[in-house]
Amino acid sequence: MSFTAIIVAAGRGTRAGGSLPKQYRMLAGRTVLARTIDLFARNDAVRQIVVVIHPGDRALFDRLVRPALPVDPGRDITVVTGGETRALSVRAGLHASTGTRVLIHDAARPLCPEAVIGRVAAALDHAPGAAPGLPVTDALWRGSAERVAQIQPREGLFRAQTPQGFDRRALLRAYDSAPADAADDVAIARAAGLDVRIVEGAEDNLKITGPEDFARAEKLLRGAQVDIRVGNGFDVHRFGPGDAVMLCGVAVPHARGLQGHSDADVGMHAVTDAIYGALGQGDIGRHFPPSDPQWKGAASEIFLRHAVSLVTAQGFTLGNADCTLICEAPKIAPHAEAMRRKMAELMNITPDRVSVKATTSERLGFTGREEGIAALATVALVQA
């Protein structure tokens, strides 16, 4: 049995905020409406998709949604304009439908699991209507004047979701006598005496209504697709007077020191820049300008701790850090473990997530001439 999916997208969505109707706003790189259409475009049982849009949204649809739609010669995507009410929009979708069974879905539910669609479709083998719902589990009150007036029993109560499935002809007949204040298609079907089966819904099948729902939907999408960021950092400091060099937080005895505006910890600077880079936050100079005298001689761990704080603030965790020091001298191997542990401490991660190693440039270039030390670092950040 084939189905027609009717996606109701003619609303204005003003409660969601923004300059566009919510169905045309971006959700993790794609419009809400494109994501919703894709739910049914991936379903082999759906042979036609009818999208009901506002009469004034044709240009928006053609610009923001149509280019992202899948190309499938075996599936028809029809776009029609809706009416002033949801009921009128659904009626327009029904008249444009060719299937014997329809699945009517809110455009603002772009995360409906495939299993929910399947349960609704299967239930239509046993009843002229079916819809997903979730049992109400919270206590319910009736209120008046900001006071609890009555306790409402929750037994037998469900939170309604979509898609709501029906025999197309039966629903069209129900719409002929539809009450003006019907909340959804189930209400219209029940008013006409149609039997409607309840199937299990899903918590992820949220309806985007307010601004906070976009953040929740993006978080759910990230759960299915982890956001991983990688950053690189590179730094160089020349040798100058001194009797030690600061490398990855450890003072290493040497015949000369490193010159720089801060303590010239070239390894820590490279790791710090790698973190800033992964976050899209520039480099150390952006946050701690060398023209500012307060950072003269500053400990580089100040910079690293700041970068790590941004990792947490932007919702990431530090997966690992890998730093390579490039120099002929001093020898790094005797101090590498201490550097590794110091860097792990500063970044609030375990030492097994940190690597500090060294190589030479085979006597080539400024490092080969022992004029200074270079460092290269890579970090990975994972969405928390």
mmCIF file of C-alpha atoms in Angstrom:
data_model
loop_
_atom_site.group_PDB
_atom_site.id
_atom_site.type_symbol
_atom_site.label_atom_id
_atom_site.label_comp_id
_atom_site.label_asym_id
_atom_site.label_seq_id
_atom_site.Cartn_x
_atom_site.Cartn_y
_atom_site.Cartn_z
ATOM 1 C CA MET A 1 0.000 0.000 0.000
ATOM 2 C CA SER A 2 1.402 3.405 -0.999
ATOM 3 C CA PHE A 3 0.942 6.631 0.925
ATOM 4 C CA THR A 4 0.819 10.343 0.295
ATOM 5 C CA ALA A 5 2.569 12.493 2.888
ATOM 6 C CA ILE A 6 0.920 15.890 3.394
ATOM 7 C CA ILE A 7 3.282 18.341 5.087
ATOM 8 C CA VAL A 8 1.465 21.344 6.512
ATOM 9 C CA ALA A 9 3.809 24.331 6.213
ATOM 10 C CA ALA A 10 1.478 27.298 5.731
ATOM 11 C CA GLY A 11 1.744 28.751 9.247
ATOM 12 C CA ARG A 12 3.604 31.903 10.210
ATOM 13 C CA GLY A 13 5.473 30.486 13.227
ATOM 14 C CA THR A 14 5.786 33.866 14.953
ATOM 15 C CA ARG A 15 6.368 32.391 18.434
ATOM 16 C CA ALA A 16 9.695 30.963 17.273
ATOM 17 C CA GLY A 17 11.069 34.460 16.663
ATOM 18 C CA GLY A 18 13.434 35.372 13.853
ATOM 19 C CA SER A 19 12.828 37.202 10.606
ATOM 20 C CA LEU A 20 11.538 34.141 8.719
ATOM 21 C CA PRO A 21 8.703 31.685 9.383
ATOM 22 C CA LYS A 22 10.192 28.887 11.463
ATOM 23 C CA GLN A 23 9.866 26.269 8.711
ATOM 24 C CA TYR A 24 12.311 28.279 6.571
ATOM 25 C CA ARG A 25 14.886 28.858 9.300
ATOM 26 C CA MET A 26 18.102 26.870 9.380
ATOM 27 C CA LEU A 27 18.473 23.890 11.680
ATOM 28 C CA ALA A 28 22.020 22.479 11.708
ATOM 29 C CA GLY A 29 22.711 23.652 8.160
ATOM 30 C CA ARG A 30 19.361 22.829 6.521
ATOM 31 C CA THR A 31 15.942 24.441 6.678
ATOM 32 C CA VAL A 32 13.409 22.909 9.045
ATOM 33 C CA LEU A 33 11.064 22.242 6.123
ATOM 34 C CA ALA A 34 13.731 20.508 4.020
ATOM 35 C CA ARG A 35 14.516 18.214 6.948
ATOM 36 C CA THR A 36 10.817 17.413 7.396
ATOM 37 C CA ILE A 37 10.313 16.615 3.723
ATOM 38 C CA ASP A 38 13.354 14.344 3.844
ATOM 39 C CA LEU A 39 11.709 12.219 6.564
ATOM 40 C CA PHE A 40 9.179 11.020 3.998
ATOM 41 C CA ALA A 41 11.425 11.155 0.935
ATOM 42 C CA ARG A 42 13.477 8.378 2.564
ATOM 43 C CA ASN A 43 10.383 6.184 3.107
ATOM 44 C CA ASP A 44 9.784 3.679 0.290
ATOM 45 C CA ALA A 45 6.050 3.438 1.080
ATOM 46 C CA VAL A 46 5.553 7.174 0.430
ATOM 47 C CA ARG A 47 5.094 7.700 -3.299
ATOM 48 C CA GLN A 48 3.836 11.294 -3.209
ATOM 49 C CA ILE A 49 4.692 14.251 -0.988
ATOM 50 C CA VAL A 50 2.337 17.236 -0.918
ATOM 51 C CA VAL A 51 3.778 20.351 0.703
ATOM 52 C CA VAL A 52 1.189 22.952 1.683
ATOM 53 C CA ILE A 53 2.741 26.424 1.933
ATOM 54 C CA HIS A 54 1.512 29.953 2.605
ATOM 55 C CA PRO A 55 0.493 31.829 -0.570
ATOM 56 C CA GLY A 56 3.233 34.379 0.061
ATOM 57 C CA ASP A 57 6.022 31.832 0.624
ATOM 58 C CA ARG A 58 6.560 30.518 -2.910
ATOM 59 C CA ALA A 59 9.781 32.512 -3.394
ATOM 60 C CA LEU A 60 11.091 31.398 0.021
ATOM 61 C CA PHE A 61 10.346 27.783 -0.800
ATOM 62 C CA ASP A 62 12.023 27.960 -4.213
ATOM 63 C CA ARG A 63 15.106 29.678 -2.804
ATOM 64 C CA LEU A 64 15.650 27.881 0.516
ATOM 65 C CA VAL A 65 13.957 24.500 0.262
ATOM 66 C CA ARG A 66 13.616 23.253 -3.302
ATOM 67 C CA PRO A 67 17.402 23.133 -4.031
ATOM 68 C CA ALA A 68 17.843 20.802 -1.026
ATOM 69 C CA LEU A 69 15.127 18.324 -2.036
ATOM 70 C CA PRO A 70 16.134 14.833 -3.180
ATOM 71 C CA VAL A 71 15.712 13.933 -6.836
ATOM 72 C CA ASP A 72 13.661 10.736 -7.168
ATOM 73 C CA PRO A 73 11.864 10.061 -10.461
ATOM 74 C CA GLY A 74 9.591 7.579 -8.676
ATOM 75 C CA ARG A 75 8.317 10.055 -6.092
ATOM 76 C CA ASP A 76 6.246 13.141 -6.848
ATOM 77 C CA ILE A 77 6.692 16.284 -4.737
ATOM 78 C CA THR A 78 3.736 18.606 -5.181
ATOM 79 C CA VAL A 79 3.596 22.130 -3.739
ATOM 80 C CA VAL A 80 0.198 23.742 -3.147
ATOM 81 C CA THR A 81 -0.930 26.852 -1.295
ATOM 82 C CA GLY A 82 -2.926 26.619 1.894
ATOM 83 C CA GLY A 83 -5.691 28.633 3.484
ATOM 84 C CA GLU A 84 -6.170 30.926 6.458
ATOM 85 C CA THR A 85 -6.572 28.020 8.898
ATOM 86 C CA ARG A 86 -4.831 24.692 9.342
ATOM 87 C CA ALA A 87 -8.027 22.892 8.392
ATOM 88 C CA LEU A 88 -8.205 24.728 5.068
ATOM 89 C CA SER A 89 -4.546 23.957 4.401
ATOM 90 C CA VAL A 90 -5.010 20.250 5.099
ATOM 91 C CA ARG A 91 -8.096 20.206 2.871
ATOM 92 C CA ALA A 92 -5.982 21.681 0.041
ATOM 93 C CA GLY A 93 -3.394 18.973 0.606
ATOM 94 C CA LEU A 94 -6.042 16.243 0.564
ATOM 95 C CA HIS A 95 -7.405 17.436 -2.762
ATOM 96 C CA ALA A 96 -3.887 17.405 -4.251
ATOM 97 C CA SER A 97 -3.238 13.873 -2.984
ATOM 98 C CA THR A 98 -3.420 10.803 -5.195
ATOM 99 C CA GLY A 99 -2.806 8.048 -2.632
ATOM 100 C CA THR A 100 -5.561 6.062 -0.938
ATOM 101 C CA ARG A 101 -3.940 6.684 2.437
ATOM 102 C CA VAL A 102 -2.428 9.920 3.738
ATOM 103 C CA LEU A 103 0.067 10.800 6.453
ATOM 104 C CA ILE A 104 -0.483 14.386 7.618
ATOM 105 C CA HIS A 105 2.549 15.887 9.324
ATOM 106 C CA ASP A 106 3.477 19.250 10.836
ATOM 107 C CA ALA A 107 6.386 20.948 9.069
ATOM 108 C CA ALA A 108 7.659 21.963 12.506
ATOM 109 C CA ARG A 109 8.404 18.328 13.470
ATOM 110 C CA PRO A 110 11.656 17.691 11.540
ATOM 111 C CA LEU A 111 12.992 14.923 13.799
ATOM 112 C CA CYS A 112 10.214 12.333 13.658
ATOM 113 C CA PRO A 113 11.817 8.861 13.876
ATOM 114 C CA GLU A 114 11.224 6.501 10.975
ATOM 115 C CA ALA A 115 9.767 3.957 13.401
ATOM 116 C CA VAL A 116 6.943 6.330 14.357
ATOM 117 C CA ILE A 117 5.993 6.822 10.693
ATOM 118 C CA GLY A 118 6.048 3.050 10.262
ATOM 119 C CA ARG A 119 3.782 2.426 13.243
ATOM 120 C CA VAL A 120 1.197 4.920 11.991
ATOM 121 C CA ALA A 121 1.259 3.410 8.496
ATOM 122 C CA ALA A 122 0.899 -0.145 9.821
ATOM 123 C CA ALA A 123 -2.036 0.778 12.071
ATOM 124 C CA LEU A 124 -4.048 1.895 9.019
ATOM 125 C CA ASP A 125 -4.400 -1.784 8.099
ATOM 126 C CA HIS A 126 -6.738 -2.079 11.085
ATOM 127 C CA ALA A 127 -8.497 1.295 11.351
ATOM 128 C CA PRO A 128 -9.355 4.287 9.142
ATOM 129 C CA GLY A 129 -7.209 6.543 11.323
ATOM 130 C CA ALA A 130 -4.065 6.321 13.418
ATOM 131 C CA ALA A 131 -1.871 8.810 15.239
ATOM 132 C CA PRO A 132 1.180 8.750 17.526
ATOM 133 C CA GLY A 133 0.892 9.843 21.118
ATOM 134 C CA LEU A 134 2.801 9.745 24.382
ATOM 135 C CA PRO A 135 1.102 9.045 27.725
ATOM 136 C CA VAL A 136 1.023 12.069 30.016
ATOM 137 C CA THR A 137 3.334 11.328 32.951
ATOM 138 C CA ASP A 138 3.453 14.679 34.746
ATOM 139 C CA ALA A 139 0.860 15.704 37.320
ATOM 140 C CA LEU A 140 -1.808 17.950 35.812
ATOM 141 C CA TRP A 141 -3.522 20.940 37.398
ATOM 142 C CA ARG A 142 -6.297 23.267 36.433
ATOM 143 C CA GLY A 143 -5.447 26.820 37.416
ATOM 144 C CA SER A 144 -7.201 30.104 37.958
ATOM 145 C CA ALA A 145 -5.749 33.487 38.923
ATOM 146 C CA GLU A 146 -2.275 31.941 39.325
ATOM 147 C CA ARG A 147 -3.604 29.396 41.810
ATOM 148 C CA VAL A 148 -4.158 25.642 41.560
ATOM 149 C CA ALA A 149 -7.920 25.273 41.289
ATOM 150 C CA GLN A 150 -8.250 21.556 40.624
ATOM 151 C CA ILE A 151 -6.195 18.408 40.214
ATOM 152 C CA GLN A 152 -6.686 16.869 36.775
ATOM 153 C CA PRO A 153 -6.371 13.066 36.608
ATOM 154 C CA ARG A 154 -3.861 12.034 33.939
ATOM 155 C CA GLU A 155 -5.074 8.493 33.405
ATOM 156 C CA GLY A 156 -5.916 7.915 29.747
ATOM 157 C CA LEU A 157 -4.405 11.230 28.612
ATOM 158 C CA PHE A 158 -1.917 11.421 25.735
ATOM 159 C CA ARG A 159 0.240 14.114 24.145
ATOM 160 C CA ALA A 160 -0.689 14.177 20.466
ATOM 161 C CA GLN A 161 1.965 14.072 17.749
ATOM 162 C CA THR A 162 2.114 13.749 13.970
ATOM 163 C CA PRO A 163 2.090 12.220 11.387
ATOM 164 C CA GLN A 164 -1.589 11.419 11.695
ATOM 165 C CA GLY A 165 -2.645 8.794 9.161
ATOM 166 C CA PHE A 166 -6.023 8.269 7.528
ATOM 167 C CA ASP A 167 -7.946 6.698 4.735
ATOM 168 C CA ARG A 168 -8.020 9.665 2.360
ATOM 169 C CA ARG A 169 -11.647 9.401 1.270
ATOM 170 C CA ALA A 170 -12.884 8.883 4.815
ATOM 171 C CA LEU A 171 -11.030 11.980 6.005
ATOM 172 C CA LEU A 172 -12.309 14.082 3.101
ATOM 173 C CA ARG A 173 -15.872 13.161 4.104
ATOM 174 C CA ALA A 174 -15.041 14.074 7.701
ATOM 175 C CA TYR A 175 -13.800 17.485 6.564
ATOM 176 C CA ASP A 176 -17.171 18.176 4.935
ATOM 177 C CA SER A 177 -18.654 18.483 8.430
ATOM 178 C CA ALA A 178 -15.512 19.545 10.303
ATOM 179 C CA PRO A 179 -15.974 21.726 13.416
ATOM 180 C CA ALA A 180 -14.362 25.159 13.054
ATOM 181 C CA ASP A 181 -12.381 24.830 16.291
ATOM 182 C CA ALA A 182 -10.897 21.373 15.640
ATOM 183 C CA ALA A 183 -7.382 21.142 17.085
ATOM 184 C CA ASP A 184 -6.071 18.637 14.547
ATOM 185 C CA ASP A 185 -7.065 15.968 12.065
ATOM 186 C CA VAL A 186 -7.791 13.443 14.798
ATOM 187 C CA ALA A 187 -10.359 15.840 16.258
ATOM 188 C CA ILE A 188 -12.008 16.143 12.817
ATOM 189 C CA ALA A 189 -11.967 12.385 12.309
ATOM 190 C CA ARG A 190 -13.448 11.672 15.734
ATOM 191 C CA ALA A 191 -16.162 14.307 15.233
ATOM 192 C CA ALA A 192 -17.195 12.333 12.154
ATOM 193 C CA GLY A 193 -17.204 9.067 14.086
ATOM 194 C CA LEU A 194 -14.003 7.589 12.596
ATOM 195 C CA ASP A 195 -12.052 5.084 14.663
ATOM 196 C CA VAL A 196 -8.511 6.363 15.359
ATOM 197 C CA ARG A 197 -5.819 4.041 16.725
ATOM 198 C CA ILE A 198 -3.139 5.403 19.075
ATOM 199 C CA VAL A 199 0.402 4.209 18.345
ATOM 200 C CA GLU A 200 3.555 4.869 20.310
ATOM 201 C CA GLY A 201 5.103 8.272 19.628
ATOM 202 C CA ALA A 202 8.623 9.458 20.474
ATOM 203 C CA GLU A 203 10.113 12.124 22.728
ATOM 204 C CA ASP A 204 12.467 13.138 19.907
ATOM 205 C CA ASN A 205 9.462 13.965 17.720
ATOM 206 C CA LEU A 206 9.331 17.464 19.145
ATOM 207 C CA LYS A 207 7.408 20.322 17.604
ATOM 208 C CA ILE A 208 9.476 23.484 17.150
ATOM 209 C CA THR A 209 7.384 26.251 18.674
ATOM 210 C CA GLY A 210 9.622 28.679 20.587
ATOM 211 C CA PRO A 211 13.244 29.822 20.206
ATOM 212 C CA GLU A 212 14.416 27.312 22.824
ATOM 213 C CA ASP A 213 13.147 24.443 20.666
ATOM 214 C CA PHE A 214 15.750 25.192 17.981
ATOM 215 C CA ALA A 215 18.520 24.668 20.541
ATOM 216 C CA ARG A 216 16.924 21.431 21.728
ATOM 217 C CA ALA A 217 16.502 20.153 18.166
ATOM 218 C CA GLU A 218 20.125 20.957 17.321
ATOM 219 C CA LYS A 219 21.250 19.062 20.411
ATOM 220 C CA LEU A 220 19.213 16.027 19.347
ATOM 221 C CA LEU A 221 20.754 16.185 15.883
ATOM 222 C CA ARG A 222 24.230 16.377 17.393
ATOM 223 C CA GLY A 223 23.454 13.198 19.302
ATOM 224 C CA ALA A 224 23.185 11.413 15.995
ATOM 225 C CA GLN A 225 26.136 13.223 14.425
ATOM 226 C CA VAL A 226 28.935 14.161 16.809
ATOM 227 C CA ASP A 227 30.560 17.555 16.192
ATOM 228 C CA ILE A 228 34.344 17.107 16.168
ATOM 229 C CA ARG A 229 36.683 20.066 15.679
ATOM 230 C CA VAL A 230 40.399 19.874 14.844
ATOM 231 C CA GLY A 231 42.830 22.764 15.208
ATOM 232 C CA ASN A 232 46.497 23.316 14.354
ATOM 233 C CA GLY A 233 48.973 25.666 15.971
ATOM 234 C CA PHE A 234 52.502 26.723 15.006
ATOM 235 C CA ASP A 235 54.909 28.971 16.852
ATOM 236 C CA VAL A 236 58.560 30.017 16.731
ATOM 237 C CA HIS A 237 60.836 31.786 19.243
ATOM 238 C CA ARG A 238 64.461 32.778 18.778
ATOM 239 C CA PHE A 239 67.222 32.096 21.277
ATOM 240 C CA GLY A 240 68.576 34.894 23.430
ATOM 241 C CA PRO A 241 70.394 35.372 26.724
ATOM 242 C CA GLY A 242 69.449 33.000 29.526
ATOM 243 C CA ASP A 243 70.210 29.708 31.234
ATOM 244 C CA ALA A 244 66.950 27.785 30.590
ATOM 245 C CA VAL A 245 64.044 27.531 28.151
ATOM 246 C CA MET A 246 60.396 27.149 29.166
ATOM 247 C CA LEU A 247 58.849 24.343 27.129
ATOM 248 C CA CYS A 248 55.321 23.007 27.751
ATOM 249 C CA GLY A 249 55.381 24.402 31.270
ATOM 250 C CA VAL A 250 58.748 22.901 32.244
ATOM 251 C CA ALA A 251 61.968 24.878 32.689
ATOM 252 C CA VAL A 252 64.678 23.012 30.761
ATOM 253 C CA PRO A 253 68.307 24.001 31.522
ATOM 254 C CA HIS A 254 70.118 25.336 28.465
ATOM 255 C CA ALA A 255 72.975 27.678 27.590
ATOM 256 C CA ARG A 256 70.481 30.192 26.211
ATOM 257 C CA GLY A 257 66.889 31.215 26.782
ATOM 258 C CA LEU A 258 64.014 31.962 24.402
ATOM 259 C CA GLN A 259 62.974 35.519 23.612
ATOM 260 C CA GLY A 260 59.365 36.606 23.521
ATOM 261 C CA HIS A 261 56.805 39.058 24.869
ATOM 262 C CA SER A 262 55.654 36.509 27.461
ATOM 263 C CA ASP A 263 57.725 33.657 28.864
ATOM 264 C CA ALA A 264 58.200 32.413 25.248
ATOM 265 C CA ASP A 265 56.921 28.879 25.909
ATOM 266 C CA VAL A 266 56.832 27.911 22.256
ATOM 267 C CA GLY A 267 55.207 24.500 22.830
ATOM 268 C CA MET A 268 52.420 25.833 25.021
ATOM 269 C CA HIS A 269 51.795 28.645 22.568
ATOM 270 C CA ALA A 270 51.376 26.180 19.707
ATOM 271 C CA VAL A 271 48.876 24.078 21.688
ATOM 272 C CA THR A 272 46.983 27.185 22.771
ATOM 273 C CA ASP A 273 46.728 28.440 19.195
ATOM 274 C CA ALA A 274 45.521 24.998 18.095
ATOM 275 C CA ILE A 275 42.663 25.199 20.612
ATOM 276 C CA TYR A 276 41.723 28.722 19.532
ATOM 277 C CA GLY A 277 41.829 27.556 15.927
ATOM 278 C CA ALA A 278 39.509 24.592 16.552
ATOM 279 C CA LEU A 279 37.023 26.971 18.155
ATOM 280 C CA GLY A 280 37.292 29.536 15.379
ATOM 281 C CA GLN A 281 38.706 32.000 17.910
ATOM 282 C CA GLY A 282 41.845 33.193 16.127
ATOM 283 C CA ASP A 283 45.130 33.006 18.025
ATOM 284 C CA ILE A 284 46.832 34.160 21.231
ATOM 285 C CA GLY A 285 47.509 37.624 19.805
ATOM 286 C CA ARG A 286 43.775 38.200 19.354
ATOM 287 C CA HIS A 287 43.045 37.565 23.035
ATOM 288 C CA PHE A 288 46.323 38.776 24.555
ATOM 289 C CA PRO A 289 47.780 41.461 22.237
ATOM 290 C CA PRO A 290 51.592 41.745 22.423
ATOM 291 C CA SER A 291 51.107 45.515 22.315
ATOM 292 C CA ASP A 292 49.511 45.339 25.786
ATOM 293 C CA PRO A 293 52.281 45.772 28.412
ATOM 294 C CA GLN A 294 50.381 43.756 31.044
ATOM 295 C CA TRP A 295 51.331 40.538 29.217
ATOM 296 C CA LYS A 296 55.076 41.326 29.195
ATOM 297 C CA GLY A 297 56.787 38.294 30.732
ATOM 298 C CA ALA A 298 53.429 36.623 31.514
ATOM 299 C CA ALA A 299 53.296 32.904 32.182
ATOM 300 C CA SER A 300 51.972 31.138 29.099
ATOM 301 C CA GLU A 301 49.687 28.981 31.209
ATOM 302 C CA ILE A 302 47.444 32.075 31.511
ATOM 303 C CA PHE A 303 46.832 31.856 27.768
ATOM 304 C CA LEU A 304 46.306 28.099 27.798
ATOM 305 C CA ARG A 305 43.860 28.199 30.701
ATOM 306 C CA HIS A 306 41.867 30.872 28.891
ATOM 307 C CA ALA A 307 41.679 28.758 25.720
ATOM 308 C CA VAL A 308 40.567 25.725 27.737
ATOM 309 C CA SER A 309 37.844 27.785 29.430
ATOM 310 C CA LEU A 310 36.460 28.655 25.978
ATOM 311 C CA VAL A 311 36.347 24.957 25.111
ATOM 312 C CA THR A 312 33.941 24.369 27.999
ATOM 313 C CA ALA A 313 32.000 27.582 27.382
ATOM 314 C CA GLN A 314 31.307 26.574 23.776
ATOM 315 C CA GLY A 315 30.087 23.109 24.755
ATOM 316 C CA PHE A 316 33.122 21.005 23.868
ATOM 317 C CA THR A 317 35.574 18.738 25.645
ATOM 318 C CA LEU A 318 39.256 18.441 24.791
ATOM 319 C CA GLY A 319 39.789 15.047 23.184
ATOM 320 C CA ASN A 320 43.572 15.091 22.866
ATOM 321 C CA ALA A 321 46.571 17.328 22.202
ATOM 322 C CA ASP A 322 49.723 16.472 20.264
ATOM 323 C CA CYS A 323 52.754 18.779 20.338
ATOM 324 C CA THR A 324 55.996 18.406 18.386
ATOM 325 C CA LEU A 325 58.995 20.524 19.362
ATOM 326 C CA ILE A 326 61.525 21.150 16.554
ATOM 327 C CA CYS A 327 65.058 21.878 17.682
ATOM 328 C CA GLU A 328 68.662 20.612 17.744
ATOM 329 C CA ALA A 329 69.054 21.446 21.424
ATOM 330 C CA PRO A 330 68.227 21.116 24.240
ATOM 331 C CA LYS A 331 67.381 17.435 24.365
ATOM 332 C CA ILE A 332 63.639 17.040 24.962
ATOM 333 C CA ALA A 333 63.322 13.302 25.701
ATOM 334 C CA PRO A 334 64.497 13.513 29.359
ATOM 335 C CA HIS A 335 61.793 16.102 30.077
ATOM 336 C CA ALA A 336 58.962 14.923 27.787
ATOM 337 C CA GLU A 337 57.033 13.059 30.491
ATOM 338 C CA ALA A 338 57.099 16.039 32.857
ATOM 339 C CA MET A 339 55.914 18.281 30.007
ATOM 340 C CA ARG A 340 53.127 15.860 29.182
ATOM 341 C CA ARG A 341 51.865 15.775 32.752
ATOM 342 C CA LYS A 342 52.081 19.549 33.164
ATOM 343 C CA MET A 343 50.106 20.157 29.985
ATOM 344 C CA ALA A 344 47.486 17.585 31.022
ATOM 345 C CA GLU A 345 47.108 19.329 34.378
ATOM 346 C CA LEU A 346 46.616 22.734 32.755
ATOM 347 C CA MET A 347 44.084 21.369 30.244
ATOM 348 C CA ASN A 348 42.144 19.334 32.837
ATOM 349 C CA ILE A 349 42.572 16.054 30.953
ATOM 350 C CA THR A 350 44.416 12.825 31.713
ATOM 351 C CA PRO A 351 48.067 12.483 30.590
ATOM 352 C CA ASP A 352 47.178 9.688 28.170
ATOM 353 C CA ARG A 353 45.407 12.329 26.042
ATOM 354 C CA VAL A 354 48.589 14.423 25.691
ATOM 355 C CA SER A 355 51.658 13.788 23.560
ATOM 356 C CA VAL A 356 54.860 15.830 23.674
ATOM 357 C CA LYS A 357 57.680 14.771 21.364
ATOM 358 C CA ALA A 358 60.614 16.301 19.552
ATOM 359 C CA THR A 359 62.398 16.123 16.241
ATOM 360 C CA THR A 360 65.218 17.952 14.490
ATOM 361 C CA SER A 361 65.269 19.627 11.081
ATOM 362 C CA GLU A 362 68.422 17.717 10.096
ATOM 363 C CA ARG A 363 70.555 20.851 10.570
ATOM 364 C CA LEU A 364 68.447 22.713 8.008
ATOM 365 C CA GLY A 365 66.942 26.138 8.478
ATOM 366 C CA PHE A 366 66.962 28.353 11.552
ATOM 367 C CA THR A 367 66.296 25.445 13.921
ATOM 368 C CA GLY A 368 69.141 23.503 12.300
ATOM 369 C CA ARG A 369 71.450 26.483 12.859
ATOM 370 C CA GLU A 370 70.279 26.516 16.507
ATOM 371 C CA GLU A 371 68.859 30.015 16.199
ATOM 372 C CA GLY A 372 65.601 29.093 17.887
ATOM 373 C CA ILE A 373 62.876 26.506 18.512
ATOM 374 C CA ALA A 374 59.673 25.848 16.581
ATOM 375 C CA ALA A 375 56.597 23.918 17.698
ATOM 376 C CA LEU A 376 53.676 22.350 15.867
ATOM 377 C CA ALA A 377 50.504 21.234 17.676
ATOM 378 C CA THR A 378 47.195 19.578 16.842
ATOM 379 C CA VAL A 379 44.165 19.269 19.113
ATOM 380 C CA ALA A 380 40.777 17.594 18.747
ATOM 381 C CA LEU A 381 37.627 18.914 20.410
ATOM 382 C CA VAL A 382 34.472 16.834 20.810
ATOM 383 C CA GLN A 383 30.970 18.230 21.369
ATOM 384 C CA ALA A 384 30.022 17.629 24.989
#
